[in-house]
Amino acid sequence: MTQVSRYPLSPTIYKRIFEILFESILKIKNKEEAEEFLGEFLTPTEKIMLAKRISVAVLLAKGYDYQQIRRILHVSPPTIAAVSASMKYTGKGYLQVVKKLLKEEKIKEILLNVVEGIATVGAAGGKGSGDWWQLKRSLDKKKREKEF
């Protein structure tokens, strides 16, 4: 479990440490840099905790109920309730990130469907079209692997 010193920081120091944190996050340019930074910056437990929280927010935005979220992510109802309350009452930050994630996911889904359509048409081509079947199988596998 994470621990914070019981000795309070001065308001100036408190403000400055968060400026440094936010600026550090803004300097990350791509997924690989994010993985590397967070891998070194956070403990495995902290990474899982944060990943589950944002995933709860995504699932709530997609309309999943508490029981489904519990089953998929193995989180407690109080965790789901806390994320839900934050999204409803103070979650401007959550909502911005979740909307961007869902928009990107929707674009990927549309592109996957287009490629699948092309693969299906190509797969019906008869002799010499074996590569199309491999593409279609690969696309079907990707769809099955995605639970949420």
GROMACS .gro file of C-alpha atoms in nm:
model
  148
    1MET     CA    1   0.000   0.000   0.000
    2THR     CA    2   0.125   0.348  -0.078
    3GLN     CA    3   0.238   0.569   0.206
    4VAL     CA    4   0.277   0.943   0.242
    5SER     CA    5   0.486   1.108   0.510
    6ARG     CA    6   0.283   1.240   0.800
    7TYR     CA    7   0.488   1.560   0.799
    8PRO     CA    8   0.307   1.826   0.595
    9LEU     CA    9   0.476   2.012   0.310
   10SER     CA   10   0.475   2.387   0.283
   11PRO     CA   11   0.224   2.517   0.026
   12THR     CA   12   0.510   2.637  -0.196
   13ILE     CA   13   0.680   2.297  -0.199
   14TYR     CA   14   0.346   2.120  -0.245
   15LYS     CA   15   0.267   2.333  -0.550
   16ARG     CA   16   0.616   2.288  -0.697
   17ILE     CA   17   0.624   1.908  -0.668
   18PHE     CA   18   0.298   1.885  -0.862
   19GLU     CA   19   0.427   2.126  -1.126
   20ILE     CA   20   0.726   1.895  -1.170
   21LEU     CA   21   0.499   1.588  -1.189
   22PHE     CA   22   0.265   1.740  -1.448
   23GLU     CA   23   0.550   1.879  -1.658
   24SER     CA   24   0.719   1.538  -1.649
   25ILE     CA   25   0.403   1.372  -1.779
   26LEU     CA   26   0.366   1.633  -2.053
   27LYS     CA   27   0.718   1.559  -2.176
   28ILE     CA   28   0.621   1.201  -2.267
   29LYS     CA   29   0.587   1.184  -2.645
   30ASN     CA   30   0.466   0.832  -2.724
   31LYS     CA   31   0.346   0.501  -2.582
   32GLU     CA   32   0.696   0.353  -2.557
   33GLU     CA   33   0.821   0.651  -2.355
   34ALA     CA   34   0.512   0.629  -2.134
   35GLU     CA   35   0.570   0.258  -2.068
   36GLU     CA   36   0.935   0.317  -1.989
   37PHE     CA   37   0.869   0.615  -1.762
   38LEU     CA   38   0.579   0.458  -1.572
   39GLY     CA   39   0.766   0.127  -1.546
   40GLU     CA   40   1.046   0.301  -1.360
   41PHE     CA   41   0.838   0.565  -1.182
   42LEU     CA   42   0.560   0.349  -1.034
   43THR     CA   43   0.565   0.022  -0.844
   44PRO     CA   44   0.386  -0.273  -1.007
   45THR     CA   45   0.100  -0.230  -0.758
   46GLU     CA   46   0.063   0.140  -0.836
   47LYS     CA   47   0.058   0.068  -1.211
   48ILE     CA   48  -0.215  -0.193  -1.170
   49MET     CA   49  -0.416   0.037  -0.943
   50LEU     CA   50  -0.404   0.325  -1.193
   51ALA     CA   51  -0.470   0.101  -1.494
   52LYS     CA   52  -0.774  -0.050  -1.323
   53ARG     CA   53  -0.913   0.293  -1.231
   54ILE     CA   54  -0.896   0.427  -1.585
   55SER     CA   55  -1.037   0.096  -1.714
   56VAL     CA   56  -1.328   0.126  -1.470
   57ALA     CA   57  -1.395   0.473  -1.612
   58VAL     CA   58  -1.387   0.341  -1.969
   59LEU     CA   59  -1.622   0.054  -1.886
   60LEU     CA   60  -1.863   0.286  -1.703
   61ALA     CA   61  -1.865   0.517  -2.006
   62LYS     CA   62  -1.943   0.216  -2.227
   63GLY     CA   63  -2.244   0.134  -2.008
   64TYR     CA   64  -2.114  -0.171  -1.821
   65ASP     CA   65  -2.277  -0.233  -1.483
   66TYR     CA   66  -2.093  -0.278  -1.154
   67GLN     CA   67  -2.115  -0.660  -1.161
   68GLN     CA   68  -1.967  -0.681  -1.510
   69ILE     CA   69  -1.685  -0.445  -1.414
   70ARG     CA   70  -1.614  -0.648  -1.098
   71ARG     CA   71  -1.600  -0.969  -1.300
   72ILE     CA   72  -1.373  -0.827  -1.572
   73LEU     CA   73  -1.130  -0.621  -1.363
   74HIS     CA   74  -1.155  -0.786  -1.019
   75VAL     CA   75  -1.215  -0.455  -0.841
   76SER     CA   76  -1.432  -0.386  -0.539
   77PRO     CA   77  -1.767  -0.205  -0.554
   78PRO     CA   78  -1.624   0.088  -0.351
   79THR     CA   79  -1.354   0.135  -0.616
   80ILE     CA   80  -1.613   0.138  -0.893
   81ALA     CA   81  -1.835   0.374  -0.691
   82ALA     CA   82  -1.544   0.612  -0.626
   83VAL     CA   83  -1.457   0.631  -0.996
   84SER     CA   84  -1.824   0.668  -1.088
   85ALA     CA   85  -1.876   0.949  -0.835
   86SER     CA   86  -1.562   1.124  -0.952
   87MET     CA   87  -1.678   1.105  -1.313
   88LYS     CA   88  -2.024   1.237  -1.226
   89TYR     CA   89  -1.934   1.520  -0.993
   90THR     CA   90  -1.572   1.624  -1.044
   91GLY     CA   91  -1.457   1.408  -1.333
   92LYS     CA   92  -1.376   1.663  -1.599
   93GLY     CA   93  -1.029   1.511  -1.632
   94TYR     CA   94  -1.162   1.155  -1.636
   95LEU     CA   95  -1.422   1.244  -1.898
   96GLN     CA   96  -1.172   1.417  -2.127
   97VAL     CA   97  -0.938   1.119  -2.125
   98VAL     CA   98  -1.215   0.859  -2.156
   99LYS     CA   99  -1.374   1.043  -2.450
  100LYS     CA  100  -1.039   1.053  -2.629
  101LEU     CA  101  -0.979   0.683  -2.562
  102LEU     CA  102  -1.326   0.585  -2.683
  103LYS     CA  103  -1.292   0.800  -2.995
  104GLU     CA  104  -0.958   0.639  -3.080
  105GLU     CA  105  -1.102   0.293  -3.009
  106LYS     CA  106  -1.399   0.364  -3.237
  107ILE     CA  107  -1.166   0.471  -3.518
  108LYS     CA  108  -0.961   0.152  -3.477
  109GLU     CA  109  -1.281  -0.055  -3.476
  110ILE     CA  110  -1.403   0.110  -3.797
  111LEU     CA  111  -1.067   0.051  -3.967
  112LEU     CA  112  -1.066  -0.311  -3.850
  113ASN     CA  113  -1.415  -0.357  -3.997
  114VAL     CA  114  -1.304  -0.205  -4.329
  115VAL     CA  115  -1.001  -0.434  -4.347
  116GLU     CA  116  -1.219  -0.730  -4.250
  117GLY     CA  117  -1.460  -0.643  -4.531
  118ILE     CA  118  -1.176  -0.627  -4.779
  119ALA     CA  119  -1.038  -0.958  -4.651
  120THR     CA  120  -1.380  -1.121  -4.682
  121VAL     CA  121  -1.416  -1.008  -5.042
  122GLY     CA  122  -1.062  -1.120  -5.120
  123ALA     CA  123  -1.115  -1.454  -4.948
  124ALA     CA  124  -1.391  -1.539  -5.193
  125GLY     CA  125  -1.145  -1.496  -5.480
  126GLY     CA  126  -1.077  -1.863  -5.535
  127LYS     CA  127  -0.742  -1.991  -5.660
  128GLY     CA  128  -0.439  -1.802  -5.532
  129SER     CA  129  -0.623  -1.614  -5.259
  130GLY     CA  130  -0.486  -1.810  -4.961
  131ASP     CA  131  -0.325  -1.504  -4.807
  132TRP     CA  132  -0.667  -1.341  -4.772
  133TRP     CA  133  -0.786  -1.628  -4.553
  134GLN     CA  134  -0.487  -1.581  -4.326
  135LEU     CA  135  -0.566  -1.210  -4.296
  136LYS     CA  136  -0.931  -1.286  -4.218
  137ARG     CA  137  -0.831  -1.543  -3.953
  138SER     CA  138  -0.591  -1.292  -3.799
  139LEU     CA  139  -0.865  -1.026  -3.784
  140ASP     CA  140  -1.115  -1.269  -3.632
  141LYS     CA  141  -0.859  -1.363  -3.367
  142LYS     CA  142  -0.802  -0.996  -3.277
  143LYS     CA  143  -1.176  -0.943  -3.234
  144ARG     CA  144  -1.209  -1.248  -3.006
  145GLU     CA  145  -0.916  -1.142  -2.787
  146LYS     CA  146  -1.074  -0.808  -2.704
  147GLU     CA  147  -1.307  -0.848  -2.405
  148PHE     CA  148  -1.387  -0.479  -2.359
   0.00000   0.00000   0.00000
